PDB file of C-alpha atoms in Angstrom:
ATOM      1  CA  MET A   1       5.352  -6.082  -4.878  1.00 93.00           C
ATOM      2  CA  SER A   2       2.409  -6.175  -7.078  1.00 97.00           C
ATOM      3  CA  LYS A   3      -0.824  -4.503  -7.336  1.00 98.00           C
ATOM      4  CA  PHE A   4      -3.885  -6.837  -7.599  1.00 98.00           C
ATOM      5  CA  ILE A   5      -7.512  -6.337  -8.591  1.00 98.00           C
ATOM      6  CA  ILE A   6      -9.805  -8.992  -7.118  1.00 98.00           C
ATOM      7  CA  GLN A   7     -13.038 -10.227  -8.853  1.00 98.00           C
ATOM      8  CA  VAL A   8     -15.384 -12.083  -6.881  1.00 98.00           C
ATOM      9  CA  ASN A   9     -18.005 -13.961  -8.937  1.00 98.00           C
ATOM     10  CA  GLY A  10     -19.367 -16.485  -6.442  1.00 97.00           C
ATOM     11  CA  PRO A  11     -21.985 -15.695  -3.722  1.00 97.00           C
ATOM     12  CA  ALA A  12     -21.597 -15.464   0.024  1.00 96.00           C
ATOM     13  CA  TYR A  13     -22.799 -18.888   0.702  1.00 94.00           C
ATOM     14  CA  GLY A  14     -23.101 -21.943  -1.652  1.00 93.00           C
ATOM     15  CA  THR A  15     -19.712 -21.929  -3.165  1.00 95.00           C
ATOM     16  CA  SER A  16     -16.234 -21.327  -1.720  1.00 96.00           C
ATOM     17  CA  ALA A  17     -15.375 -18.642  -4.294  1.00 97.00           C
ATOM     18  CA  SER A  18     -15.850 -15.735  -1.995  1.00 98.00           C
ATOM     19  CA  HIS A  19     -13.888 -17.411   0.945  1.00 97.00           C
ATOM     20  CA  SER A  20     -11.163 -18.220  -1.414  1.00 98.00           C
ATOM     21  CA  ALA A  21     -10.952 -14.631  -2.672  1.00 98.00           C
ATOM     22  CA  LEU A  22     -11.088 -13.332   0.861  1.00 98.00           C
ATOM     23  CA  ARG A  23      -7.984 -15.592   1.904  1.00 98.00           C
ATOM     24  CA  PHE A  24      -6.193 -14.436  -1.088  1.00 98.00           C
ATOM     25  CA  THR A  25      -6.765 -10.924  -0.469  1.00 98.00           C
ATOM     26  CA  GLN A  26      -5.730 -11.107   3.176  1.00 98.00           C
ATOM     27  CA  ALA A  27      -2.540 -13.068   2.183  1.00 98.00           C
ATOM     28  CA  ALA A  28      -1.836 -10.488  -0.615  1.00 98.00           C
ATOM     29  CA  LEU A  29      -2.089  -7.728   1.974  1.00 98.00           C
ATOM     30  CA  SER A  30      -0.017  -9.503   4.581  1.00 97.00           C
ATOM     31  CA  SER A  31       2.722 -10.071   2.125  1.00 98.00           C
ATOM     32  CA  GLY A  32       2.859  -6.332   1.287  1.00 97.00           C
ATOM     33  CA  HIS A  33       1.029  -6.395  -1.932  1.00 98.00           C
ATOM     34  CA  GLU A  34      -1.429  -3.724  -2.905  1.00 98.00           C
ATOM     35  CA  ILE A  35      -5.115  -4.343  -3.559  1.00 98.00           C
ATOM     36  CA  HIS A  36      -6.701  -1.855  -6.109  1.00 98.00           C
ATOM     37  CA  CYS A  37     -10.108  -2.903  -5.245  1.00 98.00           C
ATOM     38  CA  VAL A  38     -12.378  -5.974  -4.723  1.00 98.00           C
ATOM     39  CA  PHE A  39     -14.881  -5.981  -7.415  1.00 98.00           C
ATOM     40  CA  PHE A  40     -18.137  -7.996  -6.934  1.00 98.00           C
ATOM     41  CA  TYR A  41     -19.734  -9.292 -10.282  1.00 98.00           C
ATOM     42  CA  GLN A  42     -22.075 -12.028 -11.232  1.00 98.00           C
ATOM     43  CA  ASP A  43     -23.367 -13.860  -8.163  1.00 98.00           C
ATOM     44  CA  GLY A  44     -20.556 -12.170  -6.199  1.00 98.00           C
ATOM     45  CA  VAL A  45     -22.960  -9.138  -5.425  1.00 98.00           C
ATOM     46  CA  TYR A  46     -24.609 -11.538  -2.938  1.00 98.00           C
ATOM     47  CA  ASN A  47     -21.664 -10.800  -0.607  1.00 97.00           C
ATOM     48  CA  THR A  48     -22.731  -7.267  -0.258  1.00 97.00           C
ATOM     49  CA  THR A  49     -26.182  -7.546   1.464  1.00 96.00           C
ATOM     50  CA  ASP A  50     -26.472  -6.750   5.123  1.00 94.00           C
ATOM     51  CA  PHE A  51     -29.421  -9.274   5.275  1.00 95.00           C
ATOM     52  CA  ASN A  52     -27.150 -12.290   5.333  1.00 93.00           C
ATOM     53  CA  LEU A  53     -27.748 -14.027   8.842  1.00 94.00           C
ATOM     54  CA  PRO A  54     -25.509 -17.225   9.042  1.00 94.00           C
ATOM     55  CA  ALA A  55     -25.972 -19.115  12.300  1.00 95.00           C
ATOM     56  CA  SER A  56     -23.722 -18.000  15.141  1.00 94.00           C
ATOM     57  CA  ASP A  57     -21.332 -21.058  14.604  1.00 96.00           C
ATOM     58  CA  GLU A  58     -20.827 -20.267  10.882  1.00 95.00           C
ATOM     59  CA  PHE A  59     -18.378 -18.046   9.308  1.00 96.00           C
ATOM     60  CA  ASP A  60     -19.749 -14.621   8.539  1.00 96.00           C
ATOM     61  CA  ILE A  61     -18.129 -13.962   5.275  1.00 96.00           C
ATOM     62  CA  VAL A  62     -20.037 -10.622   4.713  1.00 96.00           C
ATOM     63  CA  ALA A  63     -18.765  -9.379   8.081  1.00 96.00           C
ATOM     64  CA  ALA A  64     -15.141 -10.618   7.071  1.00 97.00           C
ATOM     65  CA  TRP A  65     -15.251  -8.387   3.882  1.00 98.00           C
ATOM     66  CA  LYS A  66     -16.371  -5.525   5.905  1.00 97.00           C
ATOM     67  CA  GLN A  67     -13.595  -5.965   8.418  1.00 97.00           C
ATOM     68  CA  LEU A  68     -10.954  -6.296   5.827  1.00 97.00           C
ATOM     69  CA  ALA A  69     -12.160  -3.069   4.101  1.00 97.00           C
ATOM     70  CA  LEU A  70     -11.985  -1.378   7.477  1.00 96.00           C
ATOM     71  CA  GLU A  71      -8.496  -2.596   8.446  1.00 97.00           C
ATOM     72  CA  HIS A  72      -6.793  -2.149   5.165  1.00 97.00           C
ATOM     73  CA  GLN A  73      -8.889   0.685   3.470  1.00 96.00           C
ATOM     74  CA  VAL A  74      -9.659  -1.610   0.622  1.00 97.00           C
ATOM     75  CA  SER A  75     -12.397  -0.379  -1.723  1.00 98.00           C
ATOM     76  CA  LEU A  76     -15.292  -2.992  -2.058  1.00 98.00           C
ATOM     77  CA  VAL A  77     -17.123  -2.171  -5.391  1.00 98.00           C
ATOM     78  CA  ASN A  78     -20.285  -3.741  -6.396  1.00 97.00           C
ATOM     79  CA  CYS A  79     -21.295  -4.113  -9.981  1.00 97.00           C
ATOM     80  CA  VAL A  80     -24.455  -2.008 -10.013  1.00 97.00           C
ATOM     81  CA  SER A  81     -26.432  -3.747 -12.824  1.00 96.00           C
ATOM     82  CA  ALA A  82     -25.421  -7.235 -11.725  1.00 97.00           C
ATOM     83  CA  ALA A  83     -26.601  -6.228  -8.242  1.00 98.00           C
ATOM     84  CA  LEU A  84     -29.885  -4.573  -9.014  1.00 97.00           C
ATOM     85  CA  ARG A  85     -31.050  -7.549 -11.241  1.00 95.00           C
ATOM     86  CA  ARG A  86     -30.421  -9.804  -8.287  1.00 97.00           C
ATOM     87  CA  GLY A  87     -32.229  -7.596  -5.813  1.00 97.00           C
ATOM     88  CA  ILE A  88     -29.095  -6.136  -4.182  1.00 97.00           C
ATOM     89  CA  VAL A  89     -29.936  -2.497  -3.747  1.00 97.00           C
ATOM     90  CA  SER A  90     -28.268   0.433  -2.125  1.00 97.00           C
ATOM     91  CA  GLU A  91     -29.953   3.116  -0.128  1.00 96.00           C
ATOM     92  CA  GLN A  92     -29.600   5.645  -3.050  1.00 95.00           C
ATOM     93  CA  GLU A  93     -31.263   3.306  -5.510  1.00 95.00           C
ATOM     94  CA  SER A  94     -33.887   2.272  -3.129  1.00 97.00           C
ATOM     95  CA  LYS A  95     -34.833   5.886  -2.608  1.00 97.00           C
ATOM     96  CA  GLU A  96     -34.559   6.856  -6.300  1.00 96.00           C
ATOM     97  CA  ASN A  97     -36.984   3.971  -7.352  1.00 96.00           C
ATOM     98  CA  GLY A  98     -39.374   4.276  -4.429  1.00 97.00           C
ATOM     99  CA  LEU A  99     -38.582   0.825  -2.888  1.00 97.00           C
ATOM    100  CA  PRO A 100     -39.484   0.124   0.916  1.00 97.00           C
ATOM    101  CA  HIS A 101     -36.069  -1.425   1.751  1.00 96.00           C
ATOM    102  CA  TRP A 102     -32.389  -1.598   0.813  1.00 97.00           C
ATOM    103  CA  ASN A 103     -29.794  -4.215   1.820  1.00 97.00           C
ATOM    104  CA  VAL A 104     -26.334  -2.867   0.657  1.00 97.00           C
ATOM    105  CA  GLY A 105     -24.145  -2.147   3.600  1.00 89.00           C
ATOM    106  CA  SER A 106     -22.284   1.134   3.783  1.00 92.00           C
ATOM    107  CA  SER A 107     -18.837  -0.636   3.488  1.00 95.00           C
ATOM    108  CA  PHE A 108     -19.660  -1.299  -0.198  1.00 97.00           C
ATOM    109  CA  VAL A 109     -19.984   1.273  -2.962  1.00 96.00           C
ATOM    110  CA  MET A 110     -22.043   0.743  -6.134  1.00 97.00           C
ATOM    111  CA  GLY A 111     -19.991   1.007  -9.325  1.00 97.00           C
ATOM    112  CA  GLY A 112     -19.973   0.288 -13.056  1.00 95.00           C
ATOM    113  CA  LEU A 113     -18.331  -2.283 -14.964  1.00 96.00           C
ATOM    114  CA  GLY A 114     -15.894   0.467 -16.107  1.00 96.00           C
ATOM    115  CA  GLU A 115     -14.417   0.486 -12.741  1.00 97.00           C
ATOM    116  CA  LEU A 116     -13.455  -3.164 -13.172  1.00 97.00           C
ATOM    117  CA  VAL A 117     -11.897  -2.284 -16.553  1.00 97.00           C
ATOM    118  CA  THR A 118     -10.034   0.770 -15.456  1.00 97.00           C
ATOM    119  CA  GLY A 119      -8.902  -1.357 -12.185  1.00 97.00           C
ATOM    120  CA  ILE A 120      -7.666  -4.085 -14.452  1.00 98.00           C
ATOM    121  CA  GLU A 121      -5.754  -1.533 -16.418  1.00 96.00           C
ATOM    122  CA  ALA A 122      -4.315   0.051 -13.249  1.00 97.00           C
ATOM    123  CA  ALA A 123      -3.357  -3.254 -11.701  1.00 98.00           C
ATOM    124  CA  ASP A 124      -0.484  -5.735 -12.354  1.00 98.00           C
ATOM    125  CA  ARG A 125      -2.740  -8.712 -12.102  1.00 97.00           C
ATOM    126  CA  LEU A 126      -6.496  -9.551 -12.030  1.00 98.00           C
ATOM    127  CA  MET A 127      -7.559 -12.668  -9.850  1.00 98.00           C
ATOM    128  CA  CYS A 128     -11.030 -14.000 -10.484  1.00 97.00           C
ATOM    129  CA  PHE A 129     -12.878 -16.072  -7.998  1.00 97.00           C
TER     130      PHE A 129
ATOM    131  CA  MET B   1      -4.483  -0.593 -22.671  1.00 93.00           C
ATOM    132  CA  LYS B   2      -4.475  -4.355 -21.815  1.00 97.00           C
ATOM    133  CA  LYS B   3      -5.136  -7.405 -23.893  1.00 98.00           C
ATOM    134  CA  ILE B   4      -8.139  -9.004 -22.275  1.00 98.00           C
ATOM    135  CA  CYS B   5      -9.479 -12.278 -23.345  1.00 98.00           C
ATOM    136  CA  VAL B   6     -13.042 -13.332 -22.358  1.00 98.00           C
ATOM    137  CA  MET B   7     -13.660 -17.012 -22.228  1.00 98.00           C
ATOM    138  CA  PHE B   8     -17.200 -18.450 -22.585  1.00 98.00           C
ATOM    139  CA  ARG B   9     -17.301 -21.867 -21.244  1.00 98.00           C
ATOM    140  CA  SER B  10     -21.016 -22.130 -19.924  1.00 97.00           C
ATOM    141  CA  ALA B  11     -23.895 -22.825 -22.202  1.00 96.00           C
ATOM    142  CA  PRO B  12     -26.255 -19.672 -22.901  1.00 95.00           C
ATOM    143  CA  HIS B  13     -29.712 -19.302 -21.003  1.00 90.00           C
ATOM    144  CA  GLY B  14     -29.243 -21.860 -18.162  1.00 87.00           C
ATOM    145  CA  THR B  15     -27.111 -19.403 -16.172  1.00 91.00           C
ATOM    146  CA  SER B  16     -26.507 -15.648 -16.677  1.00 92.00           C
ATOM    147  CA  LYS B  17     -22.736 -16.172 -17.084  1.00 96.00           C
ATOM    148  CA  GLY B  18     -22.718 -15.741 -20.882  1.00 96.00           C
ATOM    149  CA  ARG B  19     -24.684 -12.619 -20.765  1.00 95.00           C
ATOM    150  CA  GLU B  20     -22.563 -11.040 -18.069  1.00 96.00           C
ATOM    151  CA  ALA B  21     -19.412 -12.165 -20.038  1.00 98.00           C
ATOM    152  CA  LEU B  22     -20.626 -10.240 -23.106  1.00 97.00           C
ATOM    153  CA  ASP B  23     -21.510  -7.109 -20.964  1.00 97.00           C
ATOM    154  CA  PHE B  24     -17.962  -7.241 -19.677  1.00 98.00           C
ATOM    155  CA  ALA B  25     -16.467  -7.767 -23.045  1.00 98.00           C
ATOM    156  CA  LEU B  26     -18.294  -4.843 -24.682  1.00 98.00           C
ATOM    157  CA  LEU B  27     -17.676  -2.568 -21.798  1.00 97.00           C
ATOM    158  CA  SER B  28     -13.897  -3.364 -22.003  1.00 98.00           C
ATOM    159  CA  ALA B  29     -13.837  -2.699 -25.733  1.00 97.00           C
ATOM    160  CA  THR B  30     -15.581   0.780 -25.178  1.00 97.00           C
ATOM    161  CA  PHE B  31     -12.796   1.378 -22.576  1.00 97.00           C
ATOM    162  CA  GLU B  32     -10.429   0.823 -25.500  1.00 95.00           C
ATOM    163  CA  GLN B  33      -8.882  -2.396 -24.313  1.00 97.00           C
ATOM    164  CA  GLU B  34      -7.778  -5.092 -26.801  1.00 98.00           C
ATOM    165  CA  VAL B  35     -10.661  -7.637 -26.268  1.00 98.00           C
ATOM    166  CA  SER B  36     -10.829 -11.141 -27.748  1.00 98.00           C
ATOM    167  CA  LEU B  37     -13.536 -13.659 -27.181  1.00 98.00           C
ATOM    168  CA  ILE B  38     -13.039 -17.342 -27.119  1.00 98.00           C
ATOM    169  CA  PHE B  39     -15.899 -20.057 -27.085  1.00 98.00           C
ATOM    170  CA  VAL B  40     -15.058 -23.392 -25.567  1.00 98.00           C
ATOM    171  CA  ASP B  41     -16.853 -26.285 -23.965  1.00 98.00           C
ATOM    172  CA  GLU B  42     -20.506 -25.748 -23.563  1.00 98.00           C
ATOM    173  CA  GLY B  43     -19.760 -22.003 -24.436  1.00 98.00           C
ATOM    174  CA  VAL B  44     -19.771 -22.866 -28.096  1.00 98.00           C
ATOM    175  CA  LEU B  45     -23.489 -23.277 -27.907  1.00 98.00           C
ATOM    176  CA  HIS B  46     -23.587 -19.409 -27.842  1.00 98.00           C
ATOM    177  CA  LEU B  47     -22.719 -19.478 -31.491  1.00 98.00           C
ATOM    178  CA  LEU B  48     -25.774 -21.632 -32.551  1.00 97.00           C
ATOM    179  CA  LYS B  49     -28.010 -19.411 -34.683  1.00 94.00           C
ATOM    180  CA  ASP B  50     -31.839 -18.955 -34.418  1.00 93.00           C
ATOM    181  CA  GLN B  51     -32.055 -19.207 -30.611  1.00 94.00           C
ATOM    182  CA  GLN B  52     -35.089 -17.554 -29.094  1.00 92.00           C
ATOM    183  CA  SER B  53     -34.239 -16.573 -25.562  1.00 89.00           C
ATOM    184  CA  GLU B  54     -37.434 -14.812 -24.856  1.00 88.00           C
ATOM    185  CA  LEU B  55     -39.333 -18.137 -24.972  1.00 90.00           C
ATOM    186  CA  ILE B  56     -37.603 -19.124 -21.611  1.00 86.00           C
ATOM    187  CA  GLY B  57     -37.819 -15.719 -20.099  1.00 85.00           C
ATOM    188  CA  GLY B  58     -34.486 -14.698 -21.074  1.00 85.00           C
ATOM    189  CA  LYS B  59     -33.180 -11.614 -22.805  1.00 85.00           C
ATOM    190  CA  ASP B  60     -31.874 -11.937 -26.320  1.00 91.00           C
ATOM    191  CA  TYR B  61     -28.338 -11.091 -25.601  1.00 93.00           C
ATOM    192  CA  LEU B  62     -27.145 -13.461 -28.314  1.00 95.00           C
ATOM    193  CA  ALA B  63     -28.307 -10.962 -30.975  1.00 94.00           C
ATOM    194  CA  THR B  64     -25.548  -8.676 -29.600  1.00 95.00           C
ATOM    195  CA  LEU B  65     -22.882 -10.963 -30.797  1.00 97.00           C
ATOM    196  CA  LYS B  66     -23.613  -9.600 -34.280  1.00 96.00           C
ATOM    197  CA  ALA B  67     -22.588  -6.211 -33.007  1.00 96.00           C
ATOM    198  CA  LEU B  68     -18.986  -7.233 -32.074  1.00 97.00           C
ATOM    199  CA  PRO B  69     -17.528  -5.603 -35.187  1.00 97.00           C
ATOM    200  CA  PHE B  70     -19.047  -2.281 -34.144  1.00 97.00           C
ATOM    201  CA  TYR B  71     -17.082  -2.543 -30.741  1.00 97.00           C
ATOM    202  CA  ASP B  72     -13.966  -3.221 -32.734  1.00 96.00           C
ATOM    203  CA  ILE B  73     -13.948  -6.859 -31.337  1.00 97.00           C
ATOM    204  CA  ASP B  74     -12.496  -8.744 -34.289  1.00 96.00           C
ATOM    205  CA  SER B  75     -10.691 -11.469 -32.390  1.00 98.00           C
ATOM    206  CA  VAL B  76     -13.421 -14.053 -32.134  1.00 98.00           C
ATOM    207  CA  TYR B  77     -12.409 -17.639 -31.584  1.00 98.00           C
ATOM    208  CA  ALA B  78     -14.049 -21.136 -31.145  1.00 98.00           C
ATOM    209  CA  CYS B  79     -12.586 -24.312 -30.066  1.00 98.00           C
ATOM    210  CA  LYS B  80     -12.400 -26.888 -32.733  1.00 98.00           C
ATOM    211  CA  GLN B  81     -12.775 -29.774 -30.576  1.00 98.00           C
ATOM    212  CA  SER B  82     -15.636 -28.349 -28.576  1.00 98.00           C
ATOM    213  CA  LEU B  83     -17.605 -27.480 -31.823  1.00 98.00           C
ATOM    214  CA  ALA B  84     -17.021 -31.123 -32.933  1.00 98.00           C
ATOM    215  CA  ASP B  85     -18.328 -32.418 -29.645  1.00 98.00           C
ATOM    216  CA  PHE B  86     -21.536 -30.539 -30.119  1.00 97.00           C
ATOM    217  CA  GLY B  87     -21.833 -31.461 -33.766  1.00 96.00           C
ATOM    218  CA  LEU B  88     -21.649 -27.804 -34.823  1.00 96.00           C
ATOM    219  CA  SER B  89     -20.529 -27.021 -38.309  1.00 94.00           C
ATOM    220  CA  HIS B  90     -19.624 -23.704 -39.714  1.00 90.00           C
ATOM    221  CA  SER B  91     -23.105 -23.458 -41.428  1.00 93.00           C
ATOM    222  CA  LEU B  92     -24.845 -23.585 -38.019  1.00 96.00           C
ATOM    223  CA  LEU B  93     -23.006 -20.555 -36.570  1.00 97.00           C
ATOM    224  CA  SER B  94     -24.560 -17.083 -36.202  1.00 96.00           C
ATOM    225  CA  ILE B  95     -21.455 -15.076 -36.606  1.00 97.00           C
ATOM    226  CA  PRO B  96     -18.128 -15.561 -38.240  1.00 96.00           C
ATOM    227  CA  VAL B  97     -15.595 -17.043 -35.975  1.00 97.00           C
ATOM    228  CA  GLU B  98     -11.908 -18.358 -36.335  1.00 98.00           C
ATOM    229  CA  ILE B  99     -11.717 -22.023 -35.358  1.00 98.00           C
ATOM    230  CA  LEU B 100      -8.646 -22.868 -33.242  1.00 98.00           C
ATOM    231  CA  ASN B 101      -7.159 -26.137 -32.032  1.00 98.00           C
ATOM    232  CA  ASP B 102      -5.875 -26.658 -28.569  1.00 97.00           C
ATOM    233  CA  GLU B 103      -2.397 -25.556 -29.331  1.00 98.00           C
ATOM    234  CA  THR B 104      -3.369 -22.245 -30.886  1.00 98.00           C
ATOM    235  CA  ILE B 105      -6.022 -21.676 -27.958  1.00 98.00           C
ATOM    236  CA  SER B 106      -3.052 -22.128 -25.425  1.00 98.00           C
ATOM    237  CA  ALA B 107      -0.838 -19.819 -27.370  1.00 98.00           C
ATOM    238  CA  HIS B 108      -3.616 -17.143 -27.612  1.00 98.00           C
ATOM    239  CA  LEU B 109      -4.193 -17.398 -23.701  1.00 98.00           C
ATOM    240  CA  THR B 110      -0.364 -16.826 -23.044  1.00 98.00           C
ATOM    241  CA  SER B 111      -0.347 -13.808 -25.415  1.00 98.00           C
ATOM    242  CA  VAL B 112      -3.021 -11.852 -23.544  1.00 98.00           C
ATOM    243  CA  ASP B 113      -2.659  -9.988 -20.188  1.00 98.00           C
ATOM    244  CA  GLU B 114      -5.742 -11.321 -18.492  1.00 98.00           C
ATOM    245  CA  VAL B 115      -8.202 -14.157 -19.130  1.00 98.00           C
ATOM    246  CA  LEU B 116     -11.619 -14.031 -17.557  1.00 98.00           C
ATOM    247  CA  VAL B 117     -13.585 -17.271 -17.665  1.00 97.00           C
ATOM    248  CA  PHE B 118     -17.382 -17.261 -17.494  1.00 97.00           C
TER     249      PHE B 118
END
């Protein structure tokens, strides 16, 4: 059994990167592997906004990530600098900066790139999507 | 400590990939990982000197390439064929790089623990 860290660089919609990452993570978990965390970087941070509203007949990737985190206790970490420069803002940062809104759901935590690096060190294998 | 290779495959400025690749590389080095950089395909355009990112609303992250030695990132490679494809000779490059052919690039990629492609 291996311990994976998953890096998601593609947005929720527009490329299949996030969906491939989700499927890989689900398959790894169902095969008994461990997931250190899922780290959202680059455009991957667009997976973490609560303001995605796909049509009812479309796959809701944000909901799927939340479900996965809930079911398997997988930590979903957002790169804070990549997120903030793309308008992906947590409640805490919103309040600290006097913004009227925030969009990051409670299933995701904001973290630094250091968490990615220490995760890579702790895991057997990094998978990038 | 892991051996981490950051591969720059995309041109600078048109996307934020190169900038975020460099952010990751520098951060990894400060976390005492053994970091190497490799520039291939359009990624070699990062190495062209005298670029002015500010003129297109960008951040001058290319200047940070000059700071790589201060982060103890000494393994900086460029693909020989990609440099030739873009007509880039040594004198046009902003930082010293070791130029590798396809075989040595393959060997390097297999010698590291993780490769991150941007």
